[in-house]
Short mmCIF file of C-alpha atoms in Angstrom, two decimals:
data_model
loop_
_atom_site.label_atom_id
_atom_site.label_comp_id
_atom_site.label_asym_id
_atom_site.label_seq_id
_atom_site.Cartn_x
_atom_site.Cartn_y
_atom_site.Cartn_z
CA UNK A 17 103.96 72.95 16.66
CA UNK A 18 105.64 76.57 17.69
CA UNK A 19 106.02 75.56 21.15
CA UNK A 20 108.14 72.15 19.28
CA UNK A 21 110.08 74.57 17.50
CA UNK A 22 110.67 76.89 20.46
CA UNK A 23 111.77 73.61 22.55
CA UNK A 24 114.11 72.63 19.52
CA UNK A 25 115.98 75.60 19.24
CA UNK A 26 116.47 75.90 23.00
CA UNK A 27 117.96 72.14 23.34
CA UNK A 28 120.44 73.20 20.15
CA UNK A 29 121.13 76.28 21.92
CA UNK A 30 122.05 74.57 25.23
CA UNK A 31 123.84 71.60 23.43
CA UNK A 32 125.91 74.33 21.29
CA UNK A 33 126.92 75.95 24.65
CA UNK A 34 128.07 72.55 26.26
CA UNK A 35 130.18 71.72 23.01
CA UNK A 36 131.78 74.75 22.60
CA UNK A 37 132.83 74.90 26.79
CA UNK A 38 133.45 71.16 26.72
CA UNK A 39 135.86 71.70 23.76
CA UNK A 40 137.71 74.68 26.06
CA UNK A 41 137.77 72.29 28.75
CA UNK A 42 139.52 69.30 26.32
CA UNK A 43 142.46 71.82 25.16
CA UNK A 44 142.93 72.33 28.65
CA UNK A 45 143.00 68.41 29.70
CA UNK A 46 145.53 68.37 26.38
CA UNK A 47 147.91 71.17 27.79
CA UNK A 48 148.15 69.08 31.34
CA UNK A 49 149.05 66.41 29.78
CA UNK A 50 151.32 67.14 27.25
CA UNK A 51 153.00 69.58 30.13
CA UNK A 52 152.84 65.77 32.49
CA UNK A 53 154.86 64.20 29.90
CA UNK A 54 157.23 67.15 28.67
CA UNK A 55 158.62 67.09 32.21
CA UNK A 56 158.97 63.69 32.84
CA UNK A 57 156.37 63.75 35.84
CA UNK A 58 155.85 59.49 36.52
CA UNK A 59 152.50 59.21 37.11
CA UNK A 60 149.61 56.45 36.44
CA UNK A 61 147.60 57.18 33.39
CA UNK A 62 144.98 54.96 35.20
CA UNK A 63 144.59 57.33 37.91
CA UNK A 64 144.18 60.15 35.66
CA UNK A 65 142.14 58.84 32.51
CA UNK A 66 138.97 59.51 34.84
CA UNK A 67 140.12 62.74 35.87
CA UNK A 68 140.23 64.07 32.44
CA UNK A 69 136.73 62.62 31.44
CA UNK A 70 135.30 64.57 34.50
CA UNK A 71 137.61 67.64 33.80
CA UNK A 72 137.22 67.18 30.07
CA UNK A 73 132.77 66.29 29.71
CA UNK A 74 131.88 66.73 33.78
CA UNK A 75 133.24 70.56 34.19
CA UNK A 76 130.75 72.55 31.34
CA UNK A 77 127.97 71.32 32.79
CA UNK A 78 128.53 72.99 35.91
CA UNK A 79 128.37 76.24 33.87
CA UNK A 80 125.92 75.27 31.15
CA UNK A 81 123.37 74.16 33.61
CA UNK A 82 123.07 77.25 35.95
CA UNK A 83 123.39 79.40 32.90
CA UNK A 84 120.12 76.88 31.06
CA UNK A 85 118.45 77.37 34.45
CA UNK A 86 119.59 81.58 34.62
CA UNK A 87 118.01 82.10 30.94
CA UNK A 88 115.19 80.13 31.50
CA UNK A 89 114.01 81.96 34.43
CA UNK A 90 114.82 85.91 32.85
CA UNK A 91 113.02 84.82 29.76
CA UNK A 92 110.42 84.04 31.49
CA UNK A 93 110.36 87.08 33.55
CA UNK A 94 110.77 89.14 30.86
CA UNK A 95 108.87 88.75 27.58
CA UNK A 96 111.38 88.22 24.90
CA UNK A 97 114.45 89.31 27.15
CA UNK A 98 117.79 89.37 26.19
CA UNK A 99 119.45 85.72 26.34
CA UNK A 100 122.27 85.30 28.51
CA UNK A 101 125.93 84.37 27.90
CA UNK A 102 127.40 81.34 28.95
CA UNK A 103 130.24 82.66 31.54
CA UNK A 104 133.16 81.98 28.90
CA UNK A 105 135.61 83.64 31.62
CA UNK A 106 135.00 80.77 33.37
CA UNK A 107 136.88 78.87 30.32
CA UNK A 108 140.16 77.93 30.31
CA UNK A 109 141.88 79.32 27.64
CA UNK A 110 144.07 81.80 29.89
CA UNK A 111 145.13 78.86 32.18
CA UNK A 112 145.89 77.01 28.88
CA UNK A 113 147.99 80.26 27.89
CA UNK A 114 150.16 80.07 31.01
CA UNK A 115 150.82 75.96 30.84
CA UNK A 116 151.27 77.00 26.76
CA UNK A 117 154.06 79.57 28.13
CA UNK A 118 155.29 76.87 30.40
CA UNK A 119 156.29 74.40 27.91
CA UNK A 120 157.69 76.41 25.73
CA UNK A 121 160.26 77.49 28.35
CA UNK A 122 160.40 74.10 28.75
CA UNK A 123 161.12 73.45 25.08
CA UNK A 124 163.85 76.63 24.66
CA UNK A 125 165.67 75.30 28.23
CA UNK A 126 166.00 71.43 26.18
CA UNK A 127 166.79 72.43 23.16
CA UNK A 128 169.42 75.22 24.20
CA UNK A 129 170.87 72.26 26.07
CA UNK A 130 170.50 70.13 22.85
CA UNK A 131 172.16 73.23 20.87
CA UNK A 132 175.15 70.92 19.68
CA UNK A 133 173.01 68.59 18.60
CA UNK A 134 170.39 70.63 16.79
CA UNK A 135 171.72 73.90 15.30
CA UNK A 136 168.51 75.45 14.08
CA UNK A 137 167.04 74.98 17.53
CA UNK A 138 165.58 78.53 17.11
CA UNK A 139 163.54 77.27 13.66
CA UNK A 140 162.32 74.25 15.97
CA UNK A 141 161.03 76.49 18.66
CA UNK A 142 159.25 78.48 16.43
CA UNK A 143 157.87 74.76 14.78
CA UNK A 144 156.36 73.98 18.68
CA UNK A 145 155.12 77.44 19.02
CA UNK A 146 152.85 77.03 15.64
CA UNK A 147 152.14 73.75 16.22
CA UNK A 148 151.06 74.19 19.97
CA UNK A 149 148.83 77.11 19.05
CA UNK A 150 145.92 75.05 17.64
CA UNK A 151 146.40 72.08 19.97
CA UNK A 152 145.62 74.52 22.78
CA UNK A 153 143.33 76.82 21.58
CA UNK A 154 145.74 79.57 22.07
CA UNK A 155 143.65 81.85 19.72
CA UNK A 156 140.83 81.54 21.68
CA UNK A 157 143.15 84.19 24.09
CA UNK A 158 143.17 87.35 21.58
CA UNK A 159 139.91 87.71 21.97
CA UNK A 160 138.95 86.85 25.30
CA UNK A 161 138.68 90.52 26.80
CA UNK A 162 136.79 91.93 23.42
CA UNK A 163 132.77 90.88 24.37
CA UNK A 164 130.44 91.36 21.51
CA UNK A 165 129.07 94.01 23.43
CA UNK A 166 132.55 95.97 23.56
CA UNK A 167 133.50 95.34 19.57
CA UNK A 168 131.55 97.63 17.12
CA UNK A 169 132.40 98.08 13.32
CA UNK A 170 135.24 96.37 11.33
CA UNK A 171 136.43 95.24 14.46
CA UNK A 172 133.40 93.25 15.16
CA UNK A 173 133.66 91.36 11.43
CA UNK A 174 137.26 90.92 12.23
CA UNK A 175 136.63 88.88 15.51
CA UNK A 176 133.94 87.06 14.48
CA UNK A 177 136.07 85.73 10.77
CA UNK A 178 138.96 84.58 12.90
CA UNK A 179 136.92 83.40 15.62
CA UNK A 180 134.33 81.28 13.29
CA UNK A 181 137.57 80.45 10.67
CA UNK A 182 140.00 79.12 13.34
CA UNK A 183 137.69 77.31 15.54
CA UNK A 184 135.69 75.62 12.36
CA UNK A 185 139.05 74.45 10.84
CA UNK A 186 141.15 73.98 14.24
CA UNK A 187 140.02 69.64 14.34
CA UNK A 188 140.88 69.91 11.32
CA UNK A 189 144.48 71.59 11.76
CA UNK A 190 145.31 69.31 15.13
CA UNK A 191 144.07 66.33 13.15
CA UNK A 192 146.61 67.02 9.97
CA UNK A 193 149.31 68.05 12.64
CA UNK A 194 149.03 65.45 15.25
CA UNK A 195 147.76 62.55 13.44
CA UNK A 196 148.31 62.77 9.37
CA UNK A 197 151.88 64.09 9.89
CA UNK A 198 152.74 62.07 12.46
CA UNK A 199 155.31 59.47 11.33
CA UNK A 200 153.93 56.45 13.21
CA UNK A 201 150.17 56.93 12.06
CA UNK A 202 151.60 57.35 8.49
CA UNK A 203 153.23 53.71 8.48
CA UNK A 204 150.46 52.45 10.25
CA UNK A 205 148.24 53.86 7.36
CA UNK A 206 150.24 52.71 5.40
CA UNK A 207 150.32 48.77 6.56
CA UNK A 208 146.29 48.62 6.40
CA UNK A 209 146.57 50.32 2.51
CA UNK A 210 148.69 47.90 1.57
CA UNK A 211 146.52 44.76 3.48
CA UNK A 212 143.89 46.01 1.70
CA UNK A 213 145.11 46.03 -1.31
CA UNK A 214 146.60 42.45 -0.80
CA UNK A 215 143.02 41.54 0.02
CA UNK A 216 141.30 43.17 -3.02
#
């Protein structure tokens, strides 16, 4: 029954690592594509849609399984060793930093162009710039360099709030942003409401 509960904890353990690299890895198929579209780049969707499943699910398990196989072997080796960290620096989130930096030059250059036509075009780069943050995991990026090893103290409570806060509410956050707010999924929401209704 212990060696069940070891096994358990292990497989939770391994599927917590794949979910957490897997959802690095879909911020960064989010930035490529949102940067594909924001500069008009013609392309096929059907010759990409695979791509992005393979960058998106395929990519953490080339780090989750050496990493399974890594910790498996030193904790054998050593009786009760220390685990091992998935490489995380092997995540995305600085490459999602520079496309995130990209676009929003991308965004000032078309709306300074635009500046006739929208005044406050300041007030709607700083709009993008929120908005992108939690589509791309941009927080992720503050504290990339600070290891739990290296953070001792207050310090270490700080990271580990914002860290557990923003990634436990940042579905929730791209959901409200990119989905609830958005105009077309509100009328849409709004047609099957009222068909309902019509058929209650």
């Amino acid at each position: 029954l212990l060696w069940q509960a070891a096994l358990g904890c292990r497989a939770a353990q391994v599927l917590m690592q794949y979910c957490i690299l897997a959802n690095h890895y879909w911020f960064l198929v989010e930035a490529i594509y949102l940067y594909k579209l924001l500069i008009g780049a013609v392309f096929s969707e059907k010759n990409y849609y695979r791509l992005y499943l393979y960058l998106g699910w395929g990519t953490p398990v080339v780090f989750v399984v050496p990493w399974m196989a890594a910790k498996y072997l030193k904790e054998n080796a050593e009786e009760g060793g220390a685990g091992l960290c998935v490489p995380h620096a092997a995540c995305p989130p600085q490459i999602n930093l520079l496309i995130f930096m990209r676009i929003l030059k991308v965004i000032l250059a078309k709306l300074r162009a635009n500046q006739k036509g929208y005044a406050d075009y300041k007030l709607r780069l700083a709009k993008a710039t929120l908005t992108l943050i939690p589509l791309f995991g941009i927080h992720e990026v503050v504290f990339i360099f600070a290891t739990d090893e290296q953070t001792t103290g207050i310090l270490r409570y700080i990271k580990v709030f914002f860290t557990l806060f923003l990634n436990s509410f940042q579905g929730f956050l791209v959901a409200v942003l990119y989905c609830f707010a958005n105009k077309e999924v509100k009328s849409e929401m709004k047609k099957k409401w009222q068909l309902w209704k019509l058929d209650h």
